[in-house]
Amino acid sequence: MNDLKKLQLENKKAENRNTFKLRMLTVITIILFFGIWQFVVDQGIVDSRTLPSPVKIYETFLVKLTKKAPDGNLLSTNILASLQVSLYGFFSAVIIGVPLGLLMGWYKIMDKTLTPIFEIIRPIPPIAWIPIVVVWMGVGLSAKVLIIFFSAFVPCVINSYTGIQLTNKTFINVSQTFGANNFTTFIRVGVPSSLPMVMTGIKIALGNSWSTLVAAEMLAASAGLGFMIQMGRQFARADVVVLGMVLIGVLGAVLSFIFSSLEKYLLRWK
């Protein structure tokens, strides 16, 4: 028994060492990337007016925390506005898309009825919806949320649909043998079995919703990181443009990390 505990402890230590090494590798890679970027700009290989250095981006970041120029908003206002639009559209897509995909994948009548319509909508890029959304809803918050919704809706439906169709037939047969009806089997067997694919679809939807942010905020927005990028372009402020791009990337990575941690917790039974 003591030997088993000793072996488990050694395995745990080895796992922790490997995790630490991987994290250090990530940190070193990021530092090296920004170091090369700074070097290239300092040496004049790239014009600083077209590609500001990381130091200049950091200085702009500090300035935008307290000053509204050139877009008329503090950085915190832009970040909160972007999070509001992106997360509203994302959660709307999850709430509607996941149940729809599960039902389409389980019930043949819904599959035959809705799949042809979905297959027509699926190839249309989210940006292509902008003109008709403006006609429908104007240029307010709802219009921008709808653009985000379209970008996140498709992966939610597809992965949920695929996940529940991959349910092990043996589990379904055993459930029905013990007297479960079709709906009970759907809830107790199909949905839990599809969760890994569902969570993957939601993760893709999260990335899509955040990456579509700039296009959504082109709809006459008055705040947001996409709006800040647009204003930076108009005023020839490359540092503001790059700062907006970096913040979109960083915030997207943070949201992805939060969701990955949630996914790991919800699927811990695996």
Coordinates of N, CA, C and O in Angstrom, one line a residue, residues 2 6-7 16 19 27 39 55 62 65 102 115 117 136 141 156 158-159 166 181 208 215 220 222 224-225 245 253 262:
N2 N 1.9 1.2 0.8 CA 2.8 2.4 0.9 C 3.5 2.6 -0.5 O 3.8 3.7 -0.9
K6 N 3.4 5.9 -2.8 CA 4.7 6.5 -3.2 C 4.7 6.6 -4.7 O 5.2 7.7 -5.2
L7 N 4.3 5.6 -5.4 CA 4.2 5.7 -6.9 C 3.3 6.8 -7.4 O 3.6 7.6 -8.3
N16 N 3.3 17.6 -12.3 CA 3.5 19.0 -12.0 C 4.7 19.6 -12.6 O 4.6 20.7 -13.1
T19 N 3.9 20.2 -16.3 CA 3.0 21.3 -16.4 C 3.7 22.6 -16.3 O 3.5 23.6 -17.0
V27 N 5.4 31.1 -21.7 CA 5.9 32.5 -21.3 C 7.1 32.9 -22.1 O 7.2 34.0 -22.6
F39 N 12.6 44.6 -31.4 CA 13.9 44.7 -32.1 C 13.7 45.2 -33.6 O 14.4 46.0 -34.1
V55 N 6.4 48.7 -26.9 CA 6.5 49.8 -25.9 C 5.5 50.9 -26.2 O 4.8 51.4 -25.3
L62 N -1.8 52.9 -21.6 CA -1.9 53.7 -20.3 C -2.6 55.0 -20.6 O -3.4 55.5 -19.7
L65 N -6.4 54.7 -20.8 CA -7.1 54.4 -19.5 C -7.7 55.7 -18.9 O -8.7 55.6 -18.2
L102 N -29.6 19.4 -30.7 CA -29.9 18.2 -30.0 C -31.2 17.6 -30.5 O -31.3 16.4 -30.7
T115 N -33.4 20.7 -41.2 CA -32.1 20.6 -41.7 C -31.9 21.3 -43.1 O -30.9 22.0 -43.4
I117 N -33.5 23.9 -44.2 CA -33.4 25.3 -44.0 C -32.1 25.7 -43.4 O -31.4 26.7 -43.8
W136 N -33.7 45.5 -41.1 CA -34.6 45.0 -40.1 C -34.6 45.8 -38.8 O -35.7 46.1 -38.3
L141 N -28.0 48.3 -30.6 CA -27.4 47.1 -29.9 C -27.9 45.8 -30.4 O -27.2 44.9 -30.7
C156 N -22.9 25.9 -32.8 CA -23.6 25.3 -31.7 C -24.6 24.2 -32.2 O -24.7 23.1 -31.6
I158 N -24.4 22.6 -35.2 CA -23.7 21.5 -35.9 C -23.1 20.5 -34.9 O -23.3 19.3 -35.0
N159 N -22.4 21.0 -33.9 CA -21.8 20.1 -32.9 C -22.8 19.4 -32.0 O -22.6 18.2 -31.7
L166 N -24.0 10.6 -32.4 CA -22.9 9.7 -32.0 C -23.2 8.9 -30.8 O -22.3 8.1 -30.3
N181 N -38.9 5.7 -22.0 CA -39.5 6.1 -23.3 C -38.4 6.9 -24.0 O -37.3 7.2 -23.6
N208 N -15.9 32.4 -32.5 CA -16.5 33.1 -33.6 C -17.2 34.4 -33.2 O -17.1 35.5 -33.9
A215 N -16.7 43.5 -37.1 CA -17.7 43.6 -38.1 C -19.0 44.1 -37.5 O -19.7 44.9 -38.1
A220 N -22.4 51.6 -37.1 CA -22.6 52.9 -36.5 C -22.5 52.8 -35.0 O -23.3 53.4 -34.3
S222 N -20.9 53.6 -31.3 CA -20.3 54.7 -30.6 C -19.4 54.3 -29.6 O -18.8 55.2 -28.9
G224 N -16.8 50.6 -28.2 CA -16.4 49.2 -28.4 C -15.0 49.2 -29.0 O -14.5 50.2 -29.6
L225 N -14.3 48.0 -28.9 CA -13.0 47.9 -29.4 C -13.0 48.0 -30.9 O -12.0 48.5 -31.5
M245 N -6.5 45.6 -31.6 CA -6.3 44.2 -32.0 C -5.7 43.3 -30.9 O -6.2 42.2 -30.7
A253 N -8.6 35.3 -25.5 CA -7.8 34.2 -24.8 C -8.3 34.0 -23.4 O -8.4 32.9 -22.9
L262 N -14.2 25.8 -17.2 CA -15.6 25.3 -17.0 C -15.9 24.0 -17.6 O -16.5 23.1 -17.0

